[in-house]
JSON list of C-alpha atoms in Angstrom, two decimals:
[
{"chain": "A", "resi": 1, "resn": "THR", "atom": "CA", "xyz": [108.92, 88.16, 102.29]},
{"chain": "A", "resi": 2, "resn": "MET", "atom": "CA", "xyz": [110.66, 91.20, 102.00]},
{"chain": "A", "resi": 3, "resn": "LYS", "atom": "CA", "xyz": [107.34, 93.34, 103.06]},
{"chain": "A", "resi": 4, "resn": "ARG", "atom": "CA", "xyz": [107.46, 91.28, 106.34]},
{"chain": "A", "resi": 5, "resn": "LEU", "atom": "CA", "xyz": [111.27, 91.55, 107.57]},
{"chain": "A", "resi": 6, "resn": "ASN", "atom": "CA", "xyz": [110.90, 95.21, 106.14]},
{"chain": "A", "resi": 7, "resn": "ARG", "atom": "CA", "xyz": [107.38, 96.04, 108.72]},
{"chain": "A", "resi": 8, "resn": "GLN", "atom": "CA", "xyz": [109.45, 94.47, 111.78]},
{"chain": "A", "resi": 9, "resn": "PHE", "atom": "CA", "xyz": [112.70, 95.37, 111.60]},
{"chain": "A", "resi": 10, "resn": "ARG", "atom": "CA", "xyz": [112.53, 98.81, 110.27]},
{"chain": "A", "resi": 11, "resn": "GLY", "atom": "CA", "xyz": [108.93, 99.63, 110.94]},
{"chain": "A", "resi": 12, "resn": "LYS", "atom": "CA", "xyz": [108.07, 100.59, 106.99]},
{"chain": "A", "resi": 13, "resn": "ASN", "atom": "CA", "xyz": [105.26, 98.30, 105.93]},
{"chain": "A", "resi": 14, "resn": "ARG", "atom": "CA", "xyz": [105.98, 98.16, 101.89]},
{"chain": "A", "resi": 15, "resn": "THR", "atom": "CA", "xyz": [108.46, 95.57, 100.22]},
{"chain": "A", "resi": 16, "resn": "THR", "atom": "CA", "xyz": [112.05, 96.82, 99.67]},
{"chain": "A", "resi": 17, "resn": "ASP", "atom": "CA", "xyz": [114.56, 95.58, 96.92]},
{"chain": "A", "resi": 18, "resn": "VAL", "atom": "CA", "xyz": [117.47, 95.24, 99.14]},
{"chain": "A", "resi": 19, "resn": "LEU", "atom": "CA", "xyz": [118.21, 94.11, 104.01]},
{"chain": "A", "resi": 20, "resn": "THR", "atom": "CA", "xyz": [120.84, 94.31, 105.56]},
{"chain": "A", "resi": 21, "resn": "PHE", "atom": "CA", "xyz": [121.57, 92.42, 108.33]},
{"chain": "A", "resi": 22, "resn": "PRO", "atom": "CA", "xyz": [124.76, 94.23, 110.31]},
{"chain": "A", "resi": 23, "resn": "ALA", "atom": "CA", "xyz": [126.83, 91.85, 112.28]},
{"chain": "A", "resi": 24, "resn": "GLY", "atom": "CA", "xyz": [128.23, 94.36, 114.97]},
{"chain": "A", "resi": 25, "resn": "GLU", "atom": "CA", "xyz": [130.32, 97.37, 115.44]},
{"chain": "A", "resi": 26, "resn": "GLY", "atom": "CA", "xyz": [132.62, 98.30, 112.11]},
{"chain": "A", "resi": 27, "resn": "TRP", "atom": "CA", "xyz": [134.96, 96.15, 110.27]},
{"chain": "A", "resi": 28, "resn": "ALA", "atom": "CA", "xyz": [138.65, 94.52, 110.12]},
{"chain": "A", "resi": 29, "resn": "GLU", "atom": "CA", "xyz": [141.17, 96.91, 108.55]},
{"chain": "A", "resi": 30, "resn": "PRO", "atom": "CA", "xyz": [143.24, 95.01, 106.21]},
{"chain": "A", "resi": 31, "resn": "GLY", "atom": "CA", "xyz": [144.90, 92.40, 107.40]},
{"chain": "A", "resi": 32, "resn": "ALA", "atom": "CA", "xyz": [143.56, 92.02, 109.75]},
{"chain": "A", "resi": 33, "resn": "HIS", "atom": "CA", "xyz": [141.29, 88.95, 111.07]},
{"chain": "A", "resi": 34, "resn": "ALA", "atom": "CA", "xyz": [138.56, 89.62, 109.90]},
{"chain": "A", "resi": 35, "resn": "SER", "atom": "CA", "xyz": [135.07, 89.06, 110.23]},
{"chain": "A", "resi": 36, "resn": "PRO", "atom": "CA", "xyz": [131.49, 89.04, 108.89]},
{"chain": "A", "resi": 37, "resn": "LEU", "atom": "CA", "xyz": [129.88, 92.29, 107.82]},
{"chain": "A", "resi": 38, "resn": "GLY", "atom": "CA", "xyz": [126.01, 90.53, 108.80]},
{"chain": "A", "resi": 39, "resn": "ASP", "atom": "CA", "xyz": [123.74, 89.03, 106.11]},
{"chain": "A", "resi": 40, "resn": "ILE", "atom": "CA", "xyz": [121.91, 90.74, 102.84]},
{"chain": "A", "resi": 41, "resn": "VAL", "atom": "CA", "xyz": [118.47, 89.92, 102.08]},
{"chain": "A", "resi": 42, "resn": "ILE", "atom": "CA", "xyz": [117.61, 90.61, 98.49]},
{"chain": "A", "resi": 43, "resn": "SER", "atom": "CA", "xyz": [114.26, 90.90, 96.91]},
{"chain": "A", "resi": 44, "resn": "ILE", "atom": "CA", "xyz": [114.59, 89.26, 93.47]},
{"chain": "A", "resi": 45, "resn": "ASP", "atom": "CA", "xyz": [111.07, 89.72, 92.45]},
{"chain": "A", "resi": 46, "resn": "GLN", "atom": "CA", "xyz": [111.97, 93.89, 93.31]},
{"chain": "A", "resi": 47, "resn": "ALA", "atom": "CA", "xyz": [115.41, 93.37, 91.74]},
{"chain": "A", "resi": 48, "resn": "ARG", "atom": "CA", "xyz": [113.78, 92.72, 88.09]},
{"chain": "A", "resi": 49, "resn": "ARG", "atom": "CA", "xyz": [111.63, 94.97, 88.45]},
{"chain": "A", "resi": 50, "resn": "GLN", "atom": "CA", "xyz": [114.16, 97.67, 89.11]},
{"chain": "A", "resi": 51, "resn": "ALA", "atom": "CA", "xyz": [116.80, 96.35, 86.53]},
{"chain": "A", "resi": 52, "resn": "ARG", "atom": "CA", "xyz": [113.28, 96.13, 83.90]},
{"chain": "A", "resi": 53, "resn": "ASP", "atom": "CA", "xyz": [113.18, 100.02, 84.83]},
{"chain": "A", "resi": 54, "resn": "GLU", "atom": "CA", "xyz": [116.21, 100.74, 84.39]},
{"chain": "A", "resi": 55, "resn": "ARG", "atom": "CA", "xyz": [117.00, 99.01, 81.68]},
{"chain": "A", "resi": 56, "resn": "HIS", "atom": "CA", "xyz": [120.02, 96.80, 82.50]},
{"chain": "A", "resi": 57, "resn": "SER", "atom": "CA", "xyz": [120.29, 92.59, 83.74]},
{"chain": "A", "resi": 58, "resn": "LEU", "atom": "CA", "xyz": [118.75, 91.34, 86.67]},
{"chain": "A", "resi": 59, "resn": "ALA", "atom": "CA", "xyz": [122.81, 90.36, 86.98]},
{"chain": "A", "resi": 60, "resn": "THR", "atom": "CA", "xyz": [123.78, 94.58, 87.19]},
{"chain": "A", "resi": 61, "resn": "GLU", "atom": "CA", "xyz": [120.87, 95.45, 89.13]},
{"chain": "A", "resi": 62, "resn": "VAL", "atom": "CA", "xyz": [121.58, 92.20, 91.68]},
{"chain": "A", "resi": 63, "resn": "ARG", "atom": "CA", "xyz": [125.17, 93.47, 92.07]},
{"chain": "A", "resi": 64, "resn": "TYR", "atom": "CA", "xyz": [124.24, 96.84, 92.55]},
{"chain": "A", "resi": 65, "resn": "LEU", "atom": "CA", "xyz": [122.40, 95.74, 96.08]},
{"chain": "A", "resi": 66, "resn": "ILE", "atom": "CA", "xyz": [124.83, 93.49, 96.80]},
{"chain": "A", "resi": 67, "resn": "LEU", "atom": "CA", "xyz": [127.18, 96.67, 96.79]},
{"chain": "A", "resi": 68, "resn": "HIS", "atom": "CA", "xyz": [123.83, 98.51, 98.50]},
{"chain": "A", "resi": 69, "resn": "GLY", "atom": "CA", "xyz": [123.59, 96.19, 101.00]},
{"chain": "A", "resi": 70, "resn": "ILE", "atom": "CA", "xyz": [127.48, 95.67, 101.53]},
{"chain": "A", "resi": 71, "resn": "LEU", "atom": "CA", "xyz": [127.76, 99.73, 102.55]},
{"chain": "A", "resi": 72, "resn": "HIS", "atom": "CA", "xyz": [124.88, 99.46, 105.54]},
{"chain": "A", "resi": 73, "resn": "ALA", "atom": "CA", "xyz": [127.07, 96.70, 106.45]},
{"chain": "A", "resi": 74, "resn": "MET", "atom": "CA", "xyz": [129.91, 98.69, 107.26]},
{"chain": "A", "resi": 75, "resn": "GLY", "atom": "CA", "xyz": [127.71, 101.97, 109.10]},
{"chain": "A", "resi": 76, "resn": "TYR", "atom": "CA", "xyz": [125.87, 104.31, 105.86]},
{"chain": "A", "resi": 77, "resn": "ASP", "atom": "CA", "xyz": [123.06, 105.27, 106.12]},
{"chain": "A", "resi": 78, "resn": "HIS", "atom": "CA", "xyz": [121.81, 107.54, 102.94]},
{"chain": "A", "resi": 79, "resn": "GLU", "atom": "CA", "xyz": [118.65, 108.55, 104.76]},
{"chain": "A", "resi": 80, "resn": "THR", "atom": "CA", "xyz": [120.77, 110.85, 107.26]},
{"chain": "A", "resi": 81, "resn": "ASP", "atom": "CA", "xyz": [123.88, 110.58, 105.56]},
{"chain": "A", "resi": 82, "resn": "GLN", "atom": "CA", "xyz": [123.28, 113.72, 102.99]},
{"chain": "A", "resi": 83, "resn": "GLY", "atom": "CA", "xyz": [124.05, 112.24, 100.53]},
{"chain": "A", "resi": 84, "resn": "GLU", "atom": "CA", "xyz": [127.75, 110.22, 101.19]},
{"chain": "A", "resi": 85, "resn": "MET", "atom": "CA", "xyz": [126.84, 106.87, 101.19]},
{"chain": "A", "resi": 86, "resn": "ASN", "atom": "CA", "xyz": [124.81, 107.37, 97.50]},
{"chain": "A", "resi": 87, "resn": "ALA", "atom": "CA", "xyz": [128.35, 109.45, 96.29]},
{"chain": "A", "resi": 88, "resn": "LEU", "atom": "CA", "xyz": [130.70, 106.59, 97.48]},
{"chain": "A", "resi": 89, "resn": "GLU", "atom": "CA", "xyz": [128.43, 104.24, 96.22]},
{"chain": "A", "resi": 90, "resn": "LEU", "atom": "CA", "xyz": [128.57, 105.66, 92.73]},
{"chain": "A", "resi": 91, "resn": "LYS", "atom": "CA", "xyz": [132.30, 105.87, 93.52]},
{"chain": "A", "resi": 92, "resn": "VAL", "atom": "CA", "xyz": [132.51, 102.38, 94.40]},
{"chain": "A", "resi": 93, "resn": "ARG", "atom": "CA", "xyz": [130.62, 101.61, 90.59]},
{"chain": "A", "resi": 94, "resn": "THR", "atom": "CA", "xyz": [133.01, 103.41, 88.41]},
{"chain": "A", "resi": 95, "resn": "ARG", "atom": "CA", "xyz": [135.97, 101.73, 90.43]},
{"chain": "A", "resi": 96, "resn": "VAL", "atom": "CA", "xyz": [134.84, 97.87, 89.78]},
{"chain": "A", "resi": 97, "resn": "GLY", "atom": "CA", "xyz": [133.33, 98.58, 86.42]},
{"chain": "A", "resi": 98, "resn": "LEU", "atom": "CA", "xyz": [129.65, 98.52, 87.29]},
{"chain": "A", "resi": 99, "resn": "GLN", "atom": "CA", "xyz": [128.60, 100.59, 85.29]}
]
């Protein structure tokens, strides 16, 4: 399913761990009327493989992928941003105790 979705929406004929489908433009400021960021699709099979490779739990890997998906929904793109998203992802992981 993930390979098909990745091919259909990103033109990449391979599986992936997480896909994000942003809901719209930007996100709400704190205290403003909140709106959905979008949808995040996670491949549990791929997450399981990555967790095994990284020697941590599946739950930890899924948390990493949720954070990764949220950052994509907020507009970050690690494929084009010279490391900004990756640095932010590591900072958030540390801040919330996801290490």
